[in-house]
CSV table of C-alpha atoms and ligand atoms in Angstrom, one decimal:
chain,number,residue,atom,x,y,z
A,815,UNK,CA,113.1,87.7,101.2
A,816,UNK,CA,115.4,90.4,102.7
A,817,UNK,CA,118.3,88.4,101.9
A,818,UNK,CA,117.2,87.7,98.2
A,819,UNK,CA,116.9,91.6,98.1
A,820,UNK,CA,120.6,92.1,99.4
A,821,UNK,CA,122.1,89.5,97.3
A,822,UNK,CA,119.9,90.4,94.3
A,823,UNK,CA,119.7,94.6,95.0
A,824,UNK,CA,121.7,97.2,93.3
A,825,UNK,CA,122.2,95.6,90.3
A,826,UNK,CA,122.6,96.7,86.6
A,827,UNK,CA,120.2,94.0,85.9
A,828,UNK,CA,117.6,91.7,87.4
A,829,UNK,CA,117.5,89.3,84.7
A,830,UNK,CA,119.1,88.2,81.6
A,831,UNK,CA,118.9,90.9,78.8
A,832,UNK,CA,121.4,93.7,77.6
A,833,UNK,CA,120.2,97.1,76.1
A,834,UNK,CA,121.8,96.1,72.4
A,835,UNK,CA,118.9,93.1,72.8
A,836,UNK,CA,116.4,95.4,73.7
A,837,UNK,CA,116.8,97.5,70.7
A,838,UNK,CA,117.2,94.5,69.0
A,839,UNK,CA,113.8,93.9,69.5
A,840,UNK,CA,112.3,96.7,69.6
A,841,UNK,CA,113.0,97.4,65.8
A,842,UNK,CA,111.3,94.2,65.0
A,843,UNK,CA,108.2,96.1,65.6
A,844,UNK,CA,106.8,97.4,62.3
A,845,UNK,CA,106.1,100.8,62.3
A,846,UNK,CA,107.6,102.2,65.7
A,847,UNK,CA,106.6,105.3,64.9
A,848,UNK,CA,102.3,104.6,65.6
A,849,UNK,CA,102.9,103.4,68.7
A,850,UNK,CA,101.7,105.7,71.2
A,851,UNK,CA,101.1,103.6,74.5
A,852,UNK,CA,103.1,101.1,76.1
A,853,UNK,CA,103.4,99.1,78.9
A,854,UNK,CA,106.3,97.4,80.4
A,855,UNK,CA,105.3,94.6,82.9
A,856,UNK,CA,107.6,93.6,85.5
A,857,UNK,CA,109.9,96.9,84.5
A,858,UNK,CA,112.4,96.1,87.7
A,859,UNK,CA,114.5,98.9,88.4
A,860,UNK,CA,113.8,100.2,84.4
A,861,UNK,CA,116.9,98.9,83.0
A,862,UNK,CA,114.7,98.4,79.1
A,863,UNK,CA,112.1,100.9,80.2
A,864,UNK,CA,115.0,103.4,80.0
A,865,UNK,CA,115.4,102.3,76.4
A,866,UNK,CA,111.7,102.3,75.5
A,867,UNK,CA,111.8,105.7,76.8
A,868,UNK,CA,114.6,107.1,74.8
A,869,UNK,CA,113.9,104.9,71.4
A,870,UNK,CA,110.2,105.6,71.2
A,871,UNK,CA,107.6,108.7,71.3
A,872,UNK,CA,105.2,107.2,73.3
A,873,UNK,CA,103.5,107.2,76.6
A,874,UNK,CA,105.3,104.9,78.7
A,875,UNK,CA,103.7,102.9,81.6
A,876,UNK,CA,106.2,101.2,83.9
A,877,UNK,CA,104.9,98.4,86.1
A,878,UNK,CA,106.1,96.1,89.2
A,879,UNK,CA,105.0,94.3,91.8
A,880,UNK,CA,107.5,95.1,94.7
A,881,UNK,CA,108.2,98.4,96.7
A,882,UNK,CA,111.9,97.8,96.8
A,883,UNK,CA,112.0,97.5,92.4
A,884,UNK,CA,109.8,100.2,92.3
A,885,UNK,CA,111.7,102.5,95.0
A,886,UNK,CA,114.7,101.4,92.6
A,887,UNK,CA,112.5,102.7,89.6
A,888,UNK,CA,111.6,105.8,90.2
A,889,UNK,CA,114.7,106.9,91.6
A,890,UNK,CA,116.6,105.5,88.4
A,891,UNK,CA,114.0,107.9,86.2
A,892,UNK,CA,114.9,111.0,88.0
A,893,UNK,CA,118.4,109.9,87.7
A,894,UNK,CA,117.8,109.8,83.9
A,895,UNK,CA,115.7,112.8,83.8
A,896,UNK,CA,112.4,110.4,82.4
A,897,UNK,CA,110.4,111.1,85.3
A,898,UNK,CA,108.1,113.3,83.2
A,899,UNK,CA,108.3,110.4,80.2
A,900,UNK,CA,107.3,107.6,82.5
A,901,UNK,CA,104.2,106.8,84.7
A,902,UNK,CA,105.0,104.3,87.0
A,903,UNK,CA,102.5,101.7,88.5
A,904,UNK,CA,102.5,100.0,91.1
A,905,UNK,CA,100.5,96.2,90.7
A,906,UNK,CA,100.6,93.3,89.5
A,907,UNK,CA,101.1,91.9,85.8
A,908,UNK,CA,98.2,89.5,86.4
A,909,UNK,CA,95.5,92.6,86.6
A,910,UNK,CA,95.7,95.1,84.8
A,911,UNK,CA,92.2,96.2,85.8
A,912,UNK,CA,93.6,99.8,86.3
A,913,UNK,CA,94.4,100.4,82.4
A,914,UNK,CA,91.4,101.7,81.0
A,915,UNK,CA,93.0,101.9,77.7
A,916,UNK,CA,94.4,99.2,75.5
A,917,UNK,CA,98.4,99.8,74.8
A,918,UNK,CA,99.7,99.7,71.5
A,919,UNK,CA,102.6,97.9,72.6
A,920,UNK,CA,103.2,95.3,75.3
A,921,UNK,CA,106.8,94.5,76.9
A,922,UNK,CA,108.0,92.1,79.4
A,923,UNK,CA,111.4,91.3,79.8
A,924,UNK,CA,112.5,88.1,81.7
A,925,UNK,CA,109.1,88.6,83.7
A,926,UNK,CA,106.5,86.7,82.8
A,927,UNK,CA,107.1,83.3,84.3
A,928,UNK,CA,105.9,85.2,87.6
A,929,UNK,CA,102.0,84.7,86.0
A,930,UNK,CA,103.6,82.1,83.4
A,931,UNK,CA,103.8,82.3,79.7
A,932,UNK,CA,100.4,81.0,78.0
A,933,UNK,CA,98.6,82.6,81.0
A,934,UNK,CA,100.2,86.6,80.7
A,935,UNK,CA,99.6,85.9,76.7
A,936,UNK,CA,95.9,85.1,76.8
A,937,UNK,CA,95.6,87.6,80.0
A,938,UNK,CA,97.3,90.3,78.4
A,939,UNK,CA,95.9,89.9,75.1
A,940,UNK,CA,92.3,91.8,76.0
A,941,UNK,CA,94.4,95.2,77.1
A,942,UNK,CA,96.3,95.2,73.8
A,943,UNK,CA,95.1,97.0,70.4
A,944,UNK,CA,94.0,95.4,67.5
A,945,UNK,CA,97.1,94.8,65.7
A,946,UNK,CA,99.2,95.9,68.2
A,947,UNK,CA,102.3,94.5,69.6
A,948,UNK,CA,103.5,92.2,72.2
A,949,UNK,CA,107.1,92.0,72.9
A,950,UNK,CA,108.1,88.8,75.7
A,951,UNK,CA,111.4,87.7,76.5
A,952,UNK,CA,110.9,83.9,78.3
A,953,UNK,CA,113.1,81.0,79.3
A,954,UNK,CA,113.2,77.7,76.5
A,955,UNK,CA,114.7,74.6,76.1
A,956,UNK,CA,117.0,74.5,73.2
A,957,UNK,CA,116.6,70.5,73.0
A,958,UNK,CA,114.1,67.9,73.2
A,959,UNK,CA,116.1,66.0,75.2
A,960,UNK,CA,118.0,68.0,78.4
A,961,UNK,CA,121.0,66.3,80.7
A,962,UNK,CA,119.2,65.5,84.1
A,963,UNK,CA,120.9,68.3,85.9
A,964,UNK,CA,119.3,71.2,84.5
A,965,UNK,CA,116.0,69.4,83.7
A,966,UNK,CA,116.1,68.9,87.7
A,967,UNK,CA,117.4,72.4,88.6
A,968,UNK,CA,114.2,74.0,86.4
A,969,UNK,CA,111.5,71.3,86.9
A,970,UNK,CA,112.7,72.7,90.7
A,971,UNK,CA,112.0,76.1,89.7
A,972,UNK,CA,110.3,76.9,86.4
A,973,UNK,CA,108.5,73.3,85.1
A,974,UNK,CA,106.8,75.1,82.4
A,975,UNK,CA,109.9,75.6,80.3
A,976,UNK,CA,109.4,74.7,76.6
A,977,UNK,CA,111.0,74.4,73.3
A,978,UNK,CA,111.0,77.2,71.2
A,979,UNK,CA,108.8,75.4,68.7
A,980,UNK,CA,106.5,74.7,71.7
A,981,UNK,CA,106.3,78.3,72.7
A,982,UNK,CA,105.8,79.2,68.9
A,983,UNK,CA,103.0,76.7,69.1
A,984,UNK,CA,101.3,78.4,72.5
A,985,UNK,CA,101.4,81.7,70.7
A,986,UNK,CA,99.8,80.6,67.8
A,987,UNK,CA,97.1,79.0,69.6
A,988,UNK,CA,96.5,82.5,71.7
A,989,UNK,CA,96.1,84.2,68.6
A,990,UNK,CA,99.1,86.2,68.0
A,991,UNK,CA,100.9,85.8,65.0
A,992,UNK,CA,105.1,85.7,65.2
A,993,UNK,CA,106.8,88.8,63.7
A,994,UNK,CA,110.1,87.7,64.4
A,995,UNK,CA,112.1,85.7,67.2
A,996,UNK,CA,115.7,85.5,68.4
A,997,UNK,CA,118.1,83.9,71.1
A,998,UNK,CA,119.9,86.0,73.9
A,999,UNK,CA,123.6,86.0,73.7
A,1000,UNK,CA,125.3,84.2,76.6
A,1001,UNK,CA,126.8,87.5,77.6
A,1002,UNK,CA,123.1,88.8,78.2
A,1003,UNK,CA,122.9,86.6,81.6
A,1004,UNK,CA,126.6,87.0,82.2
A,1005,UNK,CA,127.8,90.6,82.3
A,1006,UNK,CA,126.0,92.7,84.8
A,1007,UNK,CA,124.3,89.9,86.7
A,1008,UNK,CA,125.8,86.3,86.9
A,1009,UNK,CA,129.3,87.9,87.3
A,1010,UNK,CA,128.0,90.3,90.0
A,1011,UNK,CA,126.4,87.5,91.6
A,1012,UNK,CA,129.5,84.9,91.2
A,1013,UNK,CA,131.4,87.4,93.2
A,1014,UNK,CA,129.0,88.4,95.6
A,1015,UNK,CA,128.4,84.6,96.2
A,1016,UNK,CA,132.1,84.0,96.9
A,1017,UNK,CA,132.1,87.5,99.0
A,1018,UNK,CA,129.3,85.3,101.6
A,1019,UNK,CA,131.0,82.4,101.9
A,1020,UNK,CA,134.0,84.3,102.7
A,1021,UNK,CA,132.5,85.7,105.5
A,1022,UNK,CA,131.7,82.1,107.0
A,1023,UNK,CA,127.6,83.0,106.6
A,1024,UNK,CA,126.5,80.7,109.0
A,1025,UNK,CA,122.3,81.2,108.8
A,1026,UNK,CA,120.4,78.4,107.1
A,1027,UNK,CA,118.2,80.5,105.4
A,1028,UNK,CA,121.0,82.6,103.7
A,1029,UNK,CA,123.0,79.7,102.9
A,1030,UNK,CA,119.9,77.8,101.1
A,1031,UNK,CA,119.9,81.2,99.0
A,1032,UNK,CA,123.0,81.3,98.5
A,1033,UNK,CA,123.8,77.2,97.2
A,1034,UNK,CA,120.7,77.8,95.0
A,1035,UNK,CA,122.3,81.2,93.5
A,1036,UNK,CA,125.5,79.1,92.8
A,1037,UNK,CA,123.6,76.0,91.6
A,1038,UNK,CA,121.7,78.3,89.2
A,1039,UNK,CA,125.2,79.5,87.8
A,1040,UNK,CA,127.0,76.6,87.8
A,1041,UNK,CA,123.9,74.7,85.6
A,1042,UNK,CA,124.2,77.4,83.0
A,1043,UNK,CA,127.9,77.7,82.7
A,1044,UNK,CA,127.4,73.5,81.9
A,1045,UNK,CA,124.7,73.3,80.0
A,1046,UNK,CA,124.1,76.8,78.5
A,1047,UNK,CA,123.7,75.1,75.1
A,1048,UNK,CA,120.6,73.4,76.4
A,1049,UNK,CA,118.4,75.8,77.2
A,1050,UNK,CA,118.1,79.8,76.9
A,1051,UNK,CA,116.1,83.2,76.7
A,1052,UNK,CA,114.8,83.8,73.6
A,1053,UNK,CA,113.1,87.0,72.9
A,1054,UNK,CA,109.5,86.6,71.5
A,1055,UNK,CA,107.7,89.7,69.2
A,1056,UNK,CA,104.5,89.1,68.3
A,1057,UNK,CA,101.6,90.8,66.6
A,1058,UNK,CA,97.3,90.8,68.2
B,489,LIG,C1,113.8,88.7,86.9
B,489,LIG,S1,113.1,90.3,87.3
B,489,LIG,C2,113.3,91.1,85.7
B,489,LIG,C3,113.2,92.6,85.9
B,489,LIG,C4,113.3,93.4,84.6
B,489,LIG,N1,112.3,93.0,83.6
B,489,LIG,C5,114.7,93.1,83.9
B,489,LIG,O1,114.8,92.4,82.9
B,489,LIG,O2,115.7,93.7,84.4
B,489,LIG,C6,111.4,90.0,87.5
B,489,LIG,C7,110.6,91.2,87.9
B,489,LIG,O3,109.2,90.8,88.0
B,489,LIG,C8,108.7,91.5,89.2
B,489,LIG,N2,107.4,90.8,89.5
B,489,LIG,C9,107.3,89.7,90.2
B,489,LIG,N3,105.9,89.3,90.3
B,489,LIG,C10,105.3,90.3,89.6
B,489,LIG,C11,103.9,90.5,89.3
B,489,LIG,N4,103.0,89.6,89.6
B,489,LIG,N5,103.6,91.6,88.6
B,489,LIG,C12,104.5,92.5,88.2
B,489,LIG,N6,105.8,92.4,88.5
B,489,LIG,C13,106.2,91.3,89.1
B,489,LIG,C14,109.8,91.5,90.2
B,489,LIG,O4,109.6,92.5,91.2
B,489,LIG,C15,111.0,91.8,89.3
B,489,LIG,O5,111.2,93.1,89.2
């Protein structure tokens, strides 16, 4: 795990997303305005909470699982003077016991395969306000049909990936109805975190890492890249709003 933090840490992003897709989504919810409590799950180091924070009036709850995000976090908020704006939690996206209130808005960017998608939808569901908002950005096939190479690289690590009209039929049947969904560019995984990590990559290697550990890391970083710069018409993120 310390490895996975060195190679991963200190990164614009943890994930695949880009603040242009963030606002993107965030004026698909009606009404921005109403909102007064939200809840971003699996925040990271706060790279969308930041945008949350500065696009919306209200109170913002940031929450992650692991010390070293949330050292990252809180540090990032004083950086950007939203200390004040954001309270940050500490805990898991799976139990939200602590929130005695129900949020008006629910986010989760490229974070909820850690609980998986149908689960955090029908889990989350009782801490959200009638008619309020859930906003989910998730991992989906884009065929039917996928080469065996990435099928084998995510049955490996994510098996629950569906289509989109899957994932628009899971929502359904949890009760949410679709406001409005769209795909993330191919420069959303790129810039800031599969370029970072390309290099960094190729920086390892160069310096003959010689520890099995780090080196399973490592070939499964590159694998990871090298799948998606083949077969990045196959599958995708797609951004998910959707209305309790
Ligand atoms: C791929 S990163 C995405 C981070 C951020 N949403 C972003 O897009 O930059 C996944 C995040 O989920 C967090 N995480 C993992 N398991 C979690 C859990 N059970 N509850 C809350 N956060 C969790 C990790 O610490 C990490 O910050």
């Amino acid at each position: 795990v310390d490895f996975f933090f060195e190679l991963y840490g200190n990164m614009p992003k943890n994930g695949p997303g880009s603040t242009e897709s963030t606002l993107k989504a965030l004026r698909m919810v009606p009404d921005i305005g109403s909102i007064k409590r939200i809840i971003d799950l699996g925040c990271g180091i706060g790279r969308h909470t930041k945008t949350l924070a500065e696009n919306t009036d209200a109170h913002i709850v940031a929450l992650d699982l692991l010390d070293e995000q949330v050292e990252a976090l809180k540090s990032n908020l004083n950086k950007w003077k939203l200390s004040e704006r954001v309270e940050v939690v500490q805990g898991s996206m799976g139990d939200l016991a602590f929130a005695k209130k129900p949020f008006d808005l629910i986010w989760s960017e490229s974070s909820i395969y850690n609980i998986g998608f149908e689960e955090g939808l029908k889990l989350w569901k009782t801490h959200l306000s009638d008619g309020g908002y859930l906003a989910v950005s998730e991992a989906v096939w884009l065929i039917d049909k996928p080469h065996e190479k990435p099928k084998a690289f995510w049955d490996q690590s994510y098996p629950h990936l569906m289509t989109v009209s899957k994932t628009l039929e899971v929502i359904a049947s949890c009760g949410y109805e679709v406001v409005g969904h769209f795909r993330l560019p191919y420069s959303d995984w790129w810039e800031g975190f599969y370029d970072l990590l390309t290099e960094r990559v190729a920086n390892y290697y160069s310096q003959g890492v010689e520890d099995k550990e780090k080196l399973e890391v490592l070939e499964q970083t590159q694998l990871e890249i090298d799948v998606f710069k083949e077969f990045h018409d196959q599958y995708g993120y797609e951004f998910f709003i959707m209305r309790n």
